[in-house]
Short mmCIF file of C-alpha atoms in Angstrom, two decimals:
data_model
loop_
_atom_site.label_atom_id
_atom_site.label_comp_id
_atom_site.label_asym_id
_atom_site.label_seq_id
_atom_site.Cartn_x
_atom_site.Cartn_y
_atom_site.Cartn_z
CA UNK A 214 -47.82 2.57 -36.18
CA UNK A 215 -51.06 4.34 -37.47
CA UNK A 216 -53.42 4.96 -34.83
CA UNK A 217 -56.12 2.30 -34.07
CA UNK A 218 -59.85 3.16 -34.66
CA UNK A 219 -61.29 4.89 -31.56
CA UNK A 220 -64.28 2.33 -30.15
CA UNK A 221 -67.92 3.25 -31.24
CA UNK A 222 -69.83 6.01 -29.26
CA UNK A 223 -71.30 4.50 -26.08
CA UNK A 224 -73.22 7.62 -24.90
CA UNK A 225 -76.87 6.07 -25.99
CA UNK A 226 -76.24 2.87 -24.08
CA UNK A 227 -74.74 4.62 -20.75
CA UNK A 228 -78.09 7.12 -20.90
CA UNK A 229 -80.31 4.16 -21.36
CA UNK A 230 -79.02 2.10 -18.65
CA UNK A 231 -79.65 5.11 -16.10
CA UNK A 232 -83.09 5.43 -17.79
CA UNK A 233 -83.18 1.53 -16.77
CA UNK A 234 -81.99 2.00 -13.24
CA UNK A 235 -84.83 4.29 -12.41
CA UNK A 236 -87.62 2.21 -13.91
CA UNK A 237 -85.88 -0.97 -12.37
CA UNK A 238 -85.88 0.31 -8.93
CA UNK A 239 -89.98 1.22 -9.17
CA UNK A 240 -90.66 -2.48 -10.26
CA UNK A 241 -88.19 -3.96 -8.02
CA UNK A 242 -90.58 -5.78 -5.94
CA UNK A 243 -92.67 -7.31 -8.59
CA UNK A 244 -89.59 -9.09 -9.91
CA UNK A 245 -88.77 -12.58 -8.91
CA UNK A 246 -85.77 -13.21 -7.22
CA UNK A 247 -84.03 -15.28 -9.92
CA UNK A 248 -85.02 -12.81 -12.74
CA UNK A 249 -83.90 -9.79 -10.07
CA UNK A 250 -80.10 -11.06 -10.23
CA UNK A 251 -79.85 -11.47 -14.00
CA UNK A 252 -81.16 -8.21 -14.50
CA UNK A 253 -78.21 -6.66 -11.84
CA UNK A 254 -75.88 -8.85 -13.80
CA UNK A 255 -77.03 -6.93 -17.02
CA UNK A 256 -77.02 -3.56 -15.04
CA UNK A 257 -73.49 -4.17 -13.71
CA UNK A 258 -72.23 -4.84 -17.35
CA UNK A 259 -73.90 -1.73 -18.35
CA UNK A 260 -72.29 0.31 -15.77
CA UNK A 261 -68.94 -0.74 -16.58
CA UNK A 262 -68.73 0.13 -20.03
CA UNK A 263 -67.77 3.68 -19.40
CA UNK A 264 -64.88 2.85 -17.51
CA UNK A 265 -64.09 0.70 -20.39
CA UNK A 266 -64.34 3.62 -22.60
CA UNK A 267 -62.32 6.04 -21.02
CA UNK A 268 -59.58 3.39 -20.55
CA UNK A 269 -59.59 3.17 -24.36
CA UNK A 270 -59.59 6.80 -24.93
CA UNK A 271 -56.65 6.62 -22.61
CA UNK A 272 -54.89 4.35 -24.87
CA UNK A 273 -55.81 5.51 -28.07
CA UNK A 274 -56.27 9.26 -27.50
CA UNK A 275 -55.02 12.13 -30.10
CA UNK A 276 -51.27 12.52 -27.97
CA UNK A 277 -50.85 8.73 -27.67
CA UNK A 278 -49.44 6.61 -29.77
CA UNK A 279 -49.38 2.65 -29.48
CA UNK A 280 -46.10 1.21 -29.25
CA UNK A 281 -44.48 -1.71 -29.28
CA UNK A 282 -43.21 -3.54 -26.57
CA UNK A 283 -39.20 -3.67 -25.83
CA UNK A 284 -37.62 -6.12 -28.23
CA UNK A 285 -33.64 -6.99 -28.11
CA UNK A 286 -31.60 -7.05 -31.62
CA UNK A 287 -28.80 -8.49 -32.95
CA UNK A 288 -25.59 -7.09 -32.50
CA UNK A 289 -25.29 -5.89 -36.17
CA UNK A 290 -28.49 -4.17 -36.12
CA UNK A 291 -28.47 -1.04 -38.17
CA UNK A 292 -29.92 0.85 -35.44
CA UNK A 293 -27.08 0.01 -33.45
CA UNK A 294 -24.24 1.58 -35.52
CA UNK A 295 -23.76 4.50 -33.90
CA UNK A 296 -23.91 2.77 -30.46
CA UNK A 297 -21.33 0.27 -31.88
CA UNK A 298 -18.85 3.02 -32.80
CA UNK A 299 -19.12 4.74 -29.24
CA UNK A 300 -18.25 1.50 -27.72
CA UNK A 301 -15.09 0.64 -29.66
CA UNK A 302 -13.79 3.80 -29.42
CA UNK A 303 -14.44 3.86 -25.36
CA UNK A 304 -13.32 0.64 -25.41
CA UNK A 305 -9.86 1.27 -27.30
CA UNK A 306 -9.46 4.61 -25.22
CA UNK A 307 -9.55 2.81 -22.22
CA UNK A 308 -7.42 -0.33 -23.17
CA UNK A 309 -4.54 2.27 -24.30
CA UNK A 310 -4.85 4.39 -21.13
CA UNK A 311 -4.86 0.66 -18.93
CA UNK A 312 -1.57 -0.12 -21.13
CA UNK A 313 0.23 2.59 -20.85
CA UNK A 314 -0.51 2.86 -16.93
CA UNK A 315 0.60 -0.93 -16.82
CA UNK A 316 3.83 -0.10 -18.80
CA UNK A 317 4.77 3.06 -16.31
CA UNK A 318 3.50 2.07 -12.99
CA UNK A 319 4.83 -1.79 -13.24
CA UNK A 320 7.82 -0.73 -14.84
CA UNK A 321 8.81 1.62 -10.97
CA UNK A 322 8.52 -2.09 -9.82
CA UNK A 323 10.65 -4.12 -12.21
CA UNK A 324 13.11 -1.14 -12.43
CA UNK A 325 14.42 -0.99 -8.65
CA UNK A 326 16.14 -4.46 -9.17
CA UNK A 327 17.41 -3.65 -12.72
CA UNK A 328 20.83 -2.25 -11.73
CA UNK A 329 21.42 -4.35 -8.90
CA UNK A 330 24.75 -5.75 -10.23
CA UNK A 331 26.16 -2.72 -11.21
CA UNK A 332 25.12 -1.03 -7.67
CA UNK A 333 26.62 -3.43 -5.54
CA UNK A 334 29.45 -1.90 -4.89
CA UNK A 335 27.20 0.70 -3.06
CA UNK A 336 26.66 -1.98 -0.10
CA UNK A 337 29.85 -0.78 1.71
CA UNK A 338 32.23 -3.45 3.24
CA UNK A 339 35.02 -2.07 5.73
CA UNK A 340 38.03 -4.29 5.56
CA UNK A 341 40.14 -3.41 8.71
CA UNK A 342 43.63 -5.25 9.02
CA UNK A 343 44.69 -5.03 12.74
CA UNK A 344 47.12 -7.74 12.14
CA UNK A 345 50.66 -6.80 14.16
CA UNK A 346 49.55 -2.88 14.62
CA UNK A 347 48.10 -2.75 17.77
CA UNK A 348 50.24 -3.44 21.02
CA UNK A 349 51.61 -5.89 22.40
CA UNK A 350 51.82 -7.50 18.91
CA UNK A 351 53.11 -5.03 16.98
CA UNK A 352 56.49 -5.97 15.93
CA UNK A 353 56.23 -9.55 17.00
CA UNK A 354 55.84 -11.29 14.09
CA UNK A 355 55.65 -10.30 10.23
CA UNK A 356 51.90 -10.06 9.69
CA UNK A 357 50.86 -12.85 7.59
CA UNK A 358 46.62 -13.25 7.86
CA UNK A 359 45.90 -9.39 7.66
CA UNK A 360 47.77 -8.61 4.06
CA UNK A 361 46.40 -11.98 2.63
CA UNK A 362 42.47 -11.23 3.59
CA UNK A 363 43.43 -7.68 2.28
CA UNK A 364 44.61 -8.79 -1.04
CA UNK A 365 41.90 -11.13 -1.52
CA UNK A 366 39.44 -8.54 -0.89
CA UNK A 367 41.14 -5.81 -3.27
CA UNK A 368 41.17 -8.69 -5.97
CA UNK A 369 37.87 -9.48 -5.92
CA UNK A 370 36.69 -5.56 -6.15
CA UNK A 371 39.36 -4.75 -8.68
CA UNK A 372 37.70 -7.75 -10.73
CA UNK A 373 35.41 -6.89 -13.77
CA UNK A 374 34.33 -10.61 -14.27
CA UNK A 375 31.40 -10.58 -11.52
CA UNK A 376 29.79 -8.01 -9.62
CA UNK A 377 31.00 -7.58 -6.18
CA UNK A 378 30.19 -5.49 -2.94
CA UNK A 379 31.99 -2.30 -2.17
CA UNK A 380 34.77 -3.76 -0.51
CA UNK A 381 36.80 -0.68 1.12
CA UNK A 382 40.09 -1.34 2.82
CA UNK A 383 40.01 1.37 5.97
CA UNK A 384 43.24 1.98 8.10
CA UNK A 385 42.92 1.15 11.97
CA UNK A 386 43.57 4.62 12.94
CA UNK A 387 39.97 5.43 11.26
CA UNK A 388 38.58 3.39 14.40
CA UNK A 389 41.33 4.26 17.10
CA UNK A 390 42.95 0.97 16.49
CA UNK A 391 39.93 -0.64 18.45
CA UNK A 392 38.27 -3.94 16.73
CA UNK A 393 35.18 -2.97 18.56
CA UNK A 394 34.67 0.46 17.23
CA UNK A 395 34.57 -1.44 13.83
CA UNK A 396 31.68 -3.40 14.66
CA UNK A 397 29.91 -0.24 16.16
CA UNK A 398 30.30 1.52 12.82
CA UNK A 399 28.11 -1.30 11.28
CA UNK A 400 25.94 -0.74 13.82
CA UNK A 401 25.67 2.62 13.23
CA UNK A 402 24.91 2.13 9.22
CA UNK A 403 28.12 3.75 8.21
CA UNK A 404 28.75 0.05 6.46
CA UNK A 405 26.59 -2.81 5.46
CA UNK A 406 29.45 -5.48 7.09
CA UNK A 407 32.66 -5.73 7.61
CA UNK A 408 36.11 -7.73 7.85
CA UNK A 409 38.28 -7.30 10.97
CA UNK A 410 41.49 -9.19 10.87
CA UNK A 411 42.04 -9.09 14.92
CA UNK A 412 45.52 -8.00 16.02
CA UNK A 413 46.85 -11.11 17.38
CA UNK A 414 46.30 -13.30 14.21
CA UNK A 415 49.57 -14.05 13.02
CA UNK A 416 50.87 -13.93 16.63
CA UNK A 417 48.51 -16.40 18.05
CA UNK A 418 48.89 -18.70 15.10
CA UNK A 419 52.56 -19.06 15.08
CA UNK A 420 52.64 -19.42 18.96
CA UNK A 421 50.60 -22.40 18.51
CA UNK A 422 52.29 -24.03 16.22
CA UNK A 423 55.43 -23.44 17.93
CA UNK A 424 54.17 -24.87 21.33
CA UNK A 425 51.57 -27.38 20.35
CA UNK A 426 48.45 -25.28 21.76
CA UNK A 427 45.55 -27.80 21.56
CA UNK A 428 42.91 -25.23 22.60
CA UNK A 429 43.91 -23.13 19.50
CA UNK A 430 40.53 -21.30 17.87
CA UNK A 431 41.40 -20.86 14.13
CA UNK A 432 37.91 -18.69 14.01
CA UNK A 433 39.58 -15.97 16.47
CA UNK A 434 41.73 -14.87 13.71
CA UNK A 435 39.37 -13.30 11.57
CA UNK A 436 35.58 -12.06 11.87
CA UNK A 437 32.76 -11.00 9.39
CA UNK A 438 30.28 -8.83 10.99
CA UNK A 439 26.54 -8.12 9.97
CA UNK A 440 23.37 -7.25 11.12
CA UNK A 441 21.03 -9.07 8.80
CA UNK A 442 17.99 -7.62 10.47
CA UNK A 443 19.00 -4.49 8.78
CA UNK A 444 17.38 -6.00 5.71
CA UNK A 445 17.53 -9.38 5.28
CA UNK A 446 17.06 -9.97 1.83
CA UNK A 447 20.14 -7.90 1.08
CA UNK A 448 22.19 -9.93 3.34
CA UNK A 449 21.20 -13.28 2.12
CA UNK A 450 21.15 -12.46 -1.57
CA UNK A 451 24.30 -10.11 -2.11
CA UNK A 452 26.32 -9.78 1.18
CA UNK A 453 26.70 -13.08 2.44
CA UNK A 454 27.57 -14.74 -0.96
CA UNK A 455 30.27 -12.34 -1.20
CA UNK A 456 31.79 -13.07 2.32
CA UNK A 457 31.49 -16.47 1.72
CA UNK A 458 33.80 -16.08 -2.23
CA UNK A 459 36.29 -14.01 -0.17
CA UNK A 460 36.45 -16.96 2.50
CA UNK A 461 37.03 -19.30 -0.14
CA UNK A 462 39.80 -17.15 -1.72
CA UNK A 463 41.52 -16.13 0.94
CA UNK A 464 41.68 -20.19 2.51
CA UNK A 465 42.76 -21.22 -1.32
CA UNK A 466 46.00 -18.85 -0.86
CA UNK A 467 46.30 -19.05 2.92
CA UNK A 468 45.98 -22.70 3.30
CA UNK A 469 48.74 -23.79 0.61
CA UNK A 470 51.47 -21.16 1.95
CA UNK A 471 50.85 -21.94 5.61
CA UNK A 472 51.02 -25.99 5.44
CA UNK A 473 54.25 -25.27 3.24
CA UNK A 474 55.75 -23.06 6.10
CA UNK A 475 54.94 -25.56 8.64
CA UNK A 476 56.33 -28.52 7.21
CA UNK A 477 59.00 -26.75 5.81
CA UNK A 478 60.19 -25.95 9.73
CA UNK A 479 62.16 -28.67 10.70
CA UNK A 480 62.69 -27.04 14.39
CA UNK A 481 59.03 -28.00 15.28
CA UNK A 482 58.94 -31.68 16.61
CA UNK A 483 55.81 -33.74 14.68
CA UNK A 484 54.17 -34.56 17.94
CA UNK A 485 54.28 -30.85 18.63
CA UNK A 486 52.44 -30.46 15.51
CA UNK A 487 49.85 -33.25 16.18
CA UNK A 488 48.79 -31.41 19.24
CA UNK A 489 47.98 -28.52 17.33
CA UNK A 490 46.31 -29.89 14.50
CA UNK A 491 43.60 -27.20 14.47
CA UNK A 492 46.61 -24.36 13.66
CA UNK A 493 48.17 -26.29 11.04
CA UNK A 494 45.14 -27.00 8.97
CA UNK A 495 43.06 -24.98 8.53
CA UNK A 496 44.69 -22.70 10.59
CA UNK A 497 42.37 -19.51 10.15
CA UNK A 498 38.59 -19.74 9.53
CA UNK A 499 36.60 -16.54 9.28
CA UNK A 500 33.78 -16.27 12.10
CA UNK A 501 30.71 -14.64 10.83
CA UNK A 502 28.91 -12.45 13.88
CA UNK A 503 25.63 -11.28 13.12
CA UNK A 504 24.84 -8.52 15.68
CA UNK A 505 21.18 -8.48 15.31
CA UNK A 506 19.96 -11.68 13.54
CA UNK A 507 16.52 -11.31 11.61
CA UNK A 508 14.26 -13.49 13.76
CA UNK A 509 11.77 -14.66 14.49
CA UNK A 510 10.70 -15.86 11.19
CA UNK A 511 7.03 -14.58 12.55
CA UNK A 512 8.48 -11.04 12.03
CA UNK A 513 8.46 -10.93 8.21
CA UNK A 514 4.95 -9.71 7.43
CA UNK A 515 5.41 -6.81 10.29
CA UNK A 516 7.96 -5.23 8.19
CA UNK A 517 7.29 -6.54 4.62
CA UNK A 518 4.31 -7.68 2.96
CA UNK A 519 2.10 -7.57 5.79
CA UNK A 520 2.56 -3.55 5.48
CA UNK A 521 0.80 -3.86 2.30
CA UNK A 522 -2.59 -4.40 3.83
CA UNK A 523 -2.05 -1.15 6.00
CA UNK A 524 -2.31 0.65 2.90
CA UNK A 525 -4.80 -1.62 1.50
CA UNK A 526 -7.21 -1.31 4.59
CA UNK A 527 -6.78 3.06 4.71
CA UNK A 528 -7.62 2.89 0.94
CA UNK A 529 -10.77 1.11 1.45
CA UNK A 530 -11.75 2.93 4.73
CA UNK A 531 -13.05 5.88 2.29
CA UNK A 532 -15.52 3.66 0.50
CA UNK A 533 -16.62 1.88 3.57
CA UNK A 534 -17.26 4.95 5.81
CA UNK A 535 -18.04 8.13 2.98
CA UNK A 536 -21.74 6.93 2.35
CA UNK A 537 -22.05 7.26 6.23
CA UNK A 538 -20.91 10.57 6.42
CA UNK A 539 -22.63 11.69 3.49
CA UNK A 540 -26.04 11.18 5.79
CA UNK A 541 -25.13 14.57 7.38
CA UNK A 542 -25.87 16.39 4.03
CA UNK A 543 -27.91 14.13 2.41
CA UNK A 544 -31.81 15.47 2.33
CA UNK A 545 -34.34 14.14 4.44
CA UNK A 546 -35.91 14.13 7.42
CA UNK A 547 -33.07 16.86 8.62
CA UNK A 548 -31.39 19.98 7.49
CA UNK A 549 -28.00 19.36 5.97
CA UNK A 550 -25.33 19.72 8.08
CA UNK A 551 -22.83 22.98 7.71
CA UNK A 552 -20.40 21.45 5.00
CA UNK A 553 -17.23 22.74 6.99
CA UNK A 554 -18.27 21.16 10.15
CA UNK A 555 -18.85 18.03 7.83
CA UNK A 556 -15.22 18.23 7.00
CA UNK A 557 -14.03 18.38 10.80
CA UNK A 558 -15.90 15.50 11.66
CA UNK A 559 -14.65 13.31 8.94
CA UNK A 560 -10.77 14.24 9.81
CA UNK A 561 -11.44 13.44 13.48
CA UNK A 562 -13.74 10.04 12.48
CA UNK A 563 -10.88 9.02 9.91
CA UNK A 564 -8.22 9.60 12.70
CA UNK A 565 -9.98 7.59 15.36
CA UNK A 566 -10.68 5.12 13.02
CA UNK A 567 -7.03 4.27 11.59
CA UNK A 568 -6.65 4.55 15.53
CA UNK A 569 -8.51 1.63 16.17
CA UNK A 570 -7.48 0.04 12.99
CA UNK A 571 -3.72 0.58 13.46
CA UNK A 572 -4.35 -0.85 16.90
CA UNK A 573 -5.76 -4.10 15.30
CA UNK A 574 -2.95 -4.60 13.18
CA UNK A 575 -0.40 -4.22 15.82
CA UNK A 576 -2.08 -6.84 17.68
CA UNK A 577 -1.79 -9.33 14.93
CA UNK A 578 1.74 -9.30 15.27
CA UNK A 579 1.66 -9.23 19.26
CA UNK A 580 -0.47 -12.36 18.63
CA UNK A 581 1.99 -14.67 17.34
CA UNK A 582 4.70 -14.05 19.58
CA UNK A 583 6.75 -11.09 18.14
CA UNK A 584 9.12 -10.46 21.46
CA UNK A 585 8.11 -7.18 22.47
CA UNK A 586 9.17 -7.18 25.65
CA UNK A 587 13.08 -7.87 25.66
CA UNK A 588 14.86 -4.88 26.24
CA UNK A 589 17.70 -3.65 24.30
CA UNK A 590 20.92 -5.12 23.88
CA UNK A 591 24.68 -3.99 23.87
CA UNK A 592 25.10 -2.76 20.17
CA UNK A 593 28.53 -4.28 19.39
CA UNK A 594 27.36 -7.77 20.93
CA UNK A 595 25.28 -10.18 19.02
CA UNK A 596 21.65 -10.36 20.31
CA UNK A 597 18.86 -12.48 19.51
CA UNK A 598 15.16 -10.94 19.62
CA UNK A 599 15.74 -7.70 21.43
CA UNK A 600 13.56 -4.53 21.58
CA UNK A 601 14.34 -1.03 21.08
CA UNK A 602 12.25 -0.35 24.29
CA UNK A 603 11.58 -3.11 26.20
CA UNK A 604 7.86 -3.27 27.18
CA UNK A 605 7.53 0.20 25.52
CA UNK A 606 8.03 -1.07 22.46
CA UNK A 607 4.51 -2.20 21.72
CA UNK A 608 3.03 1.33 22.08
CA UNK A 609 5.66 3.06 20.22
CA UNK A 610 5.21 0.10 17.07
CA UNK A 611 1.47 1.01 17.50
CA UNK A 612 1.77 4.76 17.11
CA UNK A 613 4.17 3.93 14.12
CA UNK A 614 1.43 2.24 12.14
CA UNK A 615 -1.09 5.02 13.56
CA UNK A 616 1.10 7.76 11.61
CA UNK A 617 1.80 5.59 8.95
CA UNK A 618 -1.88 4.85 8.43
CA UNK A 619 -2.72 8.64 8.55
CA UNK A 620 -0.12 9.12 5.92
CA UNK A 621 -0.85 6.47 3.78
CA UNK A 622 -4.64 6.95 4.30
CA UNK A 623 -5.19 10.73 3.89
CA UNK A 624 -3.46 10.69 0.84
CA UNK A 625 -5.76 8.07 -0.46
CA UNK A 626 -8.91 10.16 0.79
CA UNK A 627 -7.77 13.21 -1.25
CA UNK A 628 -7.18 11.34 -4.15
CA UNK A 629 -10.15 9.54 -4.41
CA UNK A 630 -12.05 12.73 -3.99
CA UNK A 631 -10.56 14.27 -6.71
CA UNK A 632 -10.24 11.60 -9.53
CA UNK A 633 -13.48 9.58 -8.43
CA UNK A 634 -14.49 5.99 -9.65
CA UNK A 635 -12.78 4.10 -11.79
CA UNK A 636 -9.67 5.90 -11.64
CA UNK A 637 -9.45 5.15 -7.46
CA UNK A 638 -8.19 1.12 -8.28
CA UNK A 639 -5.45 2.64 -10.44
CA UNK A 640 -4.48 4.93 -7.79
CA UNK A 641 -4.01 2.21 -5.06
CA UNK A 642 -1.83 0.07 -7.36
CA UNK A 643 0.55 3.21 -8.16
CA UNK A 644 0.46 4.16 -4.28
CA UNK A 645 1.35 0.46 -3.28
CA UNK A 646 3.81 -0.07 -6.29
CA UNK A 647 5.96 3.14 -5.25
CA UNK A 648 5.77 2.30 -1.53
CA UNK A 649 6.76 -1.21 -1.70
CA UNK A 650 9.42 -0.63 -4.22
CA UNK A 651 11.03 1.89 -2.03
CA UNK A 652 10.40 -0.17 1.11
CA UNK A 653 11.00 -3.95 0.93
CA UNK A 654 14.27 -3.30 -1.36
CA UNK A 655 17.49 -1.57 -0.65
CA UNK A 656 17.57 1.79 -2.55
CA UNK A 657 21.45 1.51 -2.40
CA UNK A 658 21.14 -0.82 -5.00
CA UNK A 659 18.18 0.96 -7.21
CA UNK A 660 19.11 3.10 -9.96
CA UNK A 661 19.69 6.69 -9.07
CA UNK A 662 15.95 7.88 -9.69
CA UNK A 663 14.53 5.79 -6.96
CA UNK A 664 16.31 8.18 -4.46
CA UNK A 665 12.70 9.87 -4.26
CA UNK A 666 11.91 7.11 -1.95
CA UNK A 667 13.80 7.91 0.79
CA UNK A 668 10.34 10.63 1.68
CA UNK A 669 8.14 7.75 0.85
CA UNK A 670 5.48 7.19 3.92
CA UNK A 671 6.25 3.48 3.81
CA UNK A 672 9.79 3.45 3.77
CA UNK A 673 9.61 5.45 7.32
CA UNK A 674 7.49 2.61 8.32
CA UNK A 675 9.24 -0.16 7.62
CA UNK A 676 12.50 1.44 9.14
CA UNK A 677 11.00 2.31 11.93
CA UNK A 678 9.33 -1.13 12.79
CA UNK A 679 12.67 -2.78 12.18
CA UNK A 680 14.41 -0.28 14.67
CA UNK A 681 11.78 -1.22 17.28
CA UNK A 682 11.58 -4.98 16.96
CA UNK A 683 15.37 -5.29 16.40
CA UNK A 684 17.04 -2.76 18.55
CA UNK A 685 18.75 -1.45 15.40
CA UNK A 686 20.18 1.55 14.85
CA UNK A 687 17.77 4.49 15.77
CA UNK A 688 16.43 7.39 13.39
CA UNK A 689 12.90 6.97 14.69
CA UNK A 690 12.89 10.84 14.81
CA UNK A 691 13.14 11.18 11.33
CA UNK A 692 11.04 8.69 10.41
CA UNK A 693 8.39 10.32 12.33
CA UNK A 694 8.98 13.52 11.48
CA UNK A 695 8.91 12.38 7.55
CA UNK A 696 5.11 10.79 8.38
CA UNK A 697 3.91 13.99 10.30
CA UNK A 698 5.01 16.16 7.25
CA UNK A 699 2.82 13.23 5.03
CA UNK A 700 0.42 14.25 7.90
CA UNK A 701 -0.17 18.14 7.36
CA UNK A 702 0.30 18.20 3.75
CA UNK A 703 -2.78 15.67 3.51
CA UNK A 704 -4.51 17.48 6.17
CA UNK A 705 -3.91 20.86 4.43
CA UNK A 706 -5.22 19.68 0.92
CA UNK A 707 -8.27 17.82 2.59
CA UNK A 708 -10.76 20.47 2.85
CA UNK A 709 -10.11 21.47 -0.55
CA UNK A 710 -10.83 18.04 -2.09
CA UNK A 711 -13.75 17.58 -0.04
CA UNK A 712 -15.08 20.61 -1.71
CA UNK A 713 -13.93 19.63 -5.19
CA UNK A 714 -15.58 16.56 -4.49
CA UNK A 715 -19.04 18.34 -3.65
CA UNK A 716 -18.65 20.91 -6.80
CA UNK A 717 -18.34 17.38 -9.14
CA UNK A 718 -21.47 15.67 -7.55
CA UNK A 719 -23.54 18.92 -8.09
CA UNK A 720 -22.52 19.49 -11.21
CA UNK A 721 -23.88 16.01 -12.16
CA UNK A 722 -26.79 16.20 -10.25
CA UNK A 723 -27.41 19.59 -12.31
CA UNK A 724 -26.52 17.54 -15.67
CA UNK A 725 -29.03 15.18 -14.57
CA UNK A 726 -31.79 17.34 -13.69
CA UNK A 727 -31.43 19.06 -17.34
CA UNK A 728 -33.72 16.90 -19.26
CA UNK A 729 -36.40 17.07 -16.53
CA UNK A 730 -39.17 20.23 -15.97
CA UNK A 731 -38.40 20.65 -12.67
CA UNK A 732 -35.24 20.38 -9.67
CA UNK A 733 -35.13 19.74 -6.12
CA UNK A 734 -34.00 21.88 -3.76
CA UNK A 735 -34.10 21.04 -0.08
CA UNK A 736 -37.32 21.98 2.16
CA UNK A 737 -37.43 21.24 5.87
CA UNK A 738 -41.47 21.74 5.64
CA UNK A 739 -41.86 19.11 2.82
CA UNK A 740 -42.52 15.44 3.45
CA UNK A 741 -39.41 14.10 1.82
CA UNK A 742 -37.71 17.06 2.58
CA UNK A 743 -37.55 18.07 -1.07
CA UNK A 744 -39.03 20.97 -2.81
CA UNK A 745 -39.30 20.72 -6.88
CA UNK A 746 -38.77 24.07 -8.66
CA UNK A 747 -40.06 23.98 -12.10
CA UNK A 748 -38.14 25.10 -15.05
CA UNK A 749 -37.78 24.71 -18.57
CA UNK A 750 -36.81 21.22 -20.29
CA UNK A 751 -33.35 21.23 -21.53
CA UNK A 752 -32.51 23.76 -19.18
CA UNK A 753 -29.30 23.49 -16.54
CA UNK A 754 -31.20 24.47 -12.92
CA UNK A 755 -29.38 27.24 -11.19
CA UNK A 756 -26.58 26.47 -9.27
CA UNK A 757 -26.81 25.89 -5.53
CA UNK A 758 -24.97 27.79 -3.40
CA UNK A 759 -24.70 27.43 0.60
CA UNK A 760 -22.59 28.45 3.72
CA UNK A 761 -20.14 31.13 2.83
CA UNK A 762 -20.31 30.08 -0.69
CA UNK A 763 -23.34 32.17 -1.26
CA UNK A 764 -21.23 35.33 -1.56
CA UNK A 765 -19.03 33.66 -4.49
#
């Protein structure tokens, strides 16, 4: 817009006002009071005019122009044409990146269960037939129960119509002809489950029918041995249903054959058969033995979904505490701390934070009465709610969470410092999904691609927690070793990531100072701790180096 016309020259009025002021002071005593008040008002008006003149000149000077106040415009305003293009391109680019990220990362979670039916054979189930092969029952009677159980398992394994677990027929000699050794093999994770046909299965059955033994127990012939606390979802969804199918197929073949044999044997009196009714029908009923049941139900968050919050809390500690740590190097009423000492402080403070946060997290499990105080139980006998170390189980459980939180949290700290916002949210999704998919589900059922999950930190935390809470087969040394390896690698990378983050921040600060005519440096003598050094507009300020970086 065209500049406004300058106001009329008021210098004459100013001179007249000054002369009038001197004349009025001489005649002040001769002036009536009312007239004097009106005269002072006129003089004040005249004296205010130079201030108005200065304001007008500032408002309409040669180097200043009148500008309209801010006014919003419509979306299709021509002046927004370039902005609309920039926004559209940035929106499309971000949407494409998010789409690729969703497909790539979420596919890991879906993919871990993609080939379960094809990989069910990886769930090894031993079939061990001791029937008639161990003294004093060897040679007493022709084995009947064992061959039928083995035949039914082989028929299921060889069938291509439905997926089956990995039924594996093992010779009794592999276990020194000891059924208890088979239970130990299941406890030691050599197999997910076992089907044991006891040495006296056929002999006791035939003896009960012949003598009319009313105390005969049909569940003593065949045993299904499992330990659901190892991975309850795998047992309840795949192994136990397969064992139920095996039991039904065995009963379908054994029942009619055994009944026909008993009825055809005319040498057995009817009253004898009546006394041994359970030996006639059903004759044999497989008995399930769960060495370590998954109990109580409140333990579920401690070994599954609750551990997700361990990752999230470790991740958000970076956002909570970083502004606090940065006060050491923010210029103000104090000189900035040496950067390498800030790094040491951050490591110590972060570890201390994880120590107390992991303790509070562990207290939640204790508060809901997960029995940490019970001691270990015999490995080959069923036990309810045992713990691996008795009253020492809780401190060990706390240390597992603490070391696991360090392994998970320092990785989040390093990545957050490198990629920055807003991509840290994407990293959190990736970190949670990769850890959950390889920890809450059996890797034996996953495609071979997921074998890297055995080295992931949350897998170690879950496995060690289950071992402590349920007195499972211990690999806690391996679990701690892998977690310490994660901590060591992350701690080695931590200083490098800190320096990288500082370089990014200083680069952004220099870019922000480029349009200005000065840049700020620390000055302990200044009131606000900053000294403004002049520079040319549009030129980047020099790189401010400190510490041992001055020599670079």
